[in-house]
Tab-separated table of C-alpha atoms in Angstrom:
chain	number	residue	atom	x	y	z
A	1	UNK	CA	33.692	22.779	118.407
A	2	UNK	CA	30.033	23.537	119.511
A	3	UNK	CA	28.347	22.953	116.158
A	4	UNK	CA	30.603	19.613	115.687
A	5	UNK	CA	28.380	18.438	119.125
A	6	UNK	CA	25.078	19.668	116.971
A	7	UNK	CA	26.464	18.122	114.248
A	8	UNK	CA	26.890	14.637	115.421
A	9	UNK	CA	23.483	14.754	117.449
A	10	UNK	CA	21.613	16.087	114.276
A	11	UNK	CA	23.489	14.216	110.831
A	12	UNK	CA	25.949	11.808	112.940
A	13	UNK	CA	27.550	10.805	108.893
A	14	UNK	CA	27.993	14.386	107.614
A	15	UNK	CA	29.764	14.684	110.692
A	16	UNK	CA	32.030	11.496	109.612
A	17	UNK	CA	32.628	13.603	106.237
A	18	UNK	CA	33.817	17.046	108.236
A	19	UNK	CA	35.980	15.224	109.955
A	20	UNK	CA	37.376	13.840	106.968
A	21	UNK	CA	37.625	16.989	105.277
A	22	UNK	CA	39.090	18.554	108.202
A	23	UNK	CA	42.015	15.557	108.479
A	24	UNK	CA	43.048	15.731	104.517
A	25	UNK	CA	42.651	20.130	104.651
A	26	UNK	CA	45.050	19.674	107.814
A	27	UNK	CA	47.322	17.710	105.834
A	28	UNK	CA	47.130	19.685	102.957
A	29	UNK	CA	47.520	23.011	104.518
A	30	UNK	CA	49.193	22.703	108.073
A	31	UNK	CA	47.538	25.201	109.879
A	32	UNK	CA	44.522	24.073	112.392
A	33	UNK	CA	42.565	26.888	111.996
A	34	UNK	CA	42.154	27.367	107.758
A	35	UNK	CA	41.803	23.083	108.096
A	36	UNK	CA	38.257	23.771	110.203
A	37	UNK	CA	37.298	26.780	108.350
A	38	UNK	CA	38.167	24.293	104.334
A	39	UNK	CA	36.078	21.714	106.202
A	40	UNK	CA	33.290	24.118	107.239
A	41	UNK	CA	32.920	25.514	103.220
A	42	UNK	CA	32.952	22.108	101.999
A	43	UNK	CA	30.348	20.538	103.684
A	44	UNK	CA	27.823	21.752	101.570
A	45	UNK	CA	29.593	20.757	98.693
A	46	UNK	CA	30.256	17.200	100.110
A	47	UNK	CA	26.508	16.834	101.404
A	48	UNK	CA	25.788	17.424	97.393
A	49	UNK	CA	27.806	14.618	96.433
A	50	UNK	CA	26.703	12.279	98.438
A	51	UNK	CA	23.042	12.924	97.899
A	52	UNK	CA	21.797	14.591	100.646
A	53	UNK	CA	18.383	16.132	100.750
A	54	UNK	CA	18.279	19.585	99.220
A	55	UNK	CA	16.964	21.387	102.500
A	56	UNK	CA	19.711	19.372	104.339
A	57	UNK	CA	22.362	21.088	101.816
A	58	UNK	CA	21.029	24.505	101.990
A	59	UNK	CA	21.088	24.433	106.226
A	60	UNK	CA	24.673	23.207	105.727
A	61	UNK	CA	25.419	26.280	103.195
A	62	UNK	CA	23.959	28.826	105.437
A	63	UNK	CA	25.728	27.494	108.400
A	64	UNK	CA	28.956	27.561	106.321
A	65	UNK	CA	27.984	30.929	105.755
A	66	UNK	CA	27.898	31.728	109.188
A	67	UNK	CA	30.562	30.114	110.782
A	68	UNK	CA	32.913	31.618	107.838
A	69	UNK	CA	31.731	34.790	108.591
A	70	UNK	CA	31.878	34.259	112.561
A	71	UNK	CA	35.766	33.323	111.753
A	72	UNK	CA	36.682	36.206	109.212
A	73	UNK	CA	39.177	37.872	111.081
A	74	UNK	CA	40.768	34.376	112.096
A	75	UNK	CA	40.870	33.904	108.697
A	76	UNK	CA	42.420	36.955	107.627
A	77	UNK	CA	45.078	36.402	110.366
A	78	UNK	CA	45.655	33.031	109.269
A	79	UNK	CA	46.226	33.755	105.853
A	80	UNK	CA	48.259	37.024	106.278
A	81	UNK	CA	50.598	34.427	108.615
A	82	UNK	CA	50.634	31.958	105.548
A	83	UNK	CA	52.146	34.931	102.728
């Protein structure tokens, strides 16, 4: 939730793309917290897509990289819950 706030003050349309990546991986996959953490890895991807500057892409990747990281043992809850 804190790095959405960033995220809209910083890049105000990638954040219109995580939320849409966080609405179709909620969908998709039911479960809140593996939606946010889809979302989260996918930005960089989407940010390629859509032609984003290359620094822009690689400060989305590392913050993937953190937040993932941050959230590994929600993760690994939320998948061991999901077998």
């Amino acid at each position: 939730a804190t790095s959405t706030g960033a995220f809209i003050f910083l890049d105000p349309w990638s954040t219109g793309g995580l939320f849409l990546l966080f609405g179709v991986a909620r969908v998709a996959l039911r479960n809140t917290v593996l939606a946010a953490m889809a979302a989260f890895g996918l930005l960089p991807l989407l940010s390629g897509i859509t032609g984003q500057p290359a620094p822009r892409i690689l400060g989305f990747a590392a913050l993937a990289a953190m937040i993932l990281f941050a959230h590994r043992a929600n993760l690994k809850e939320e998948l061991l819950q999901n077998d």
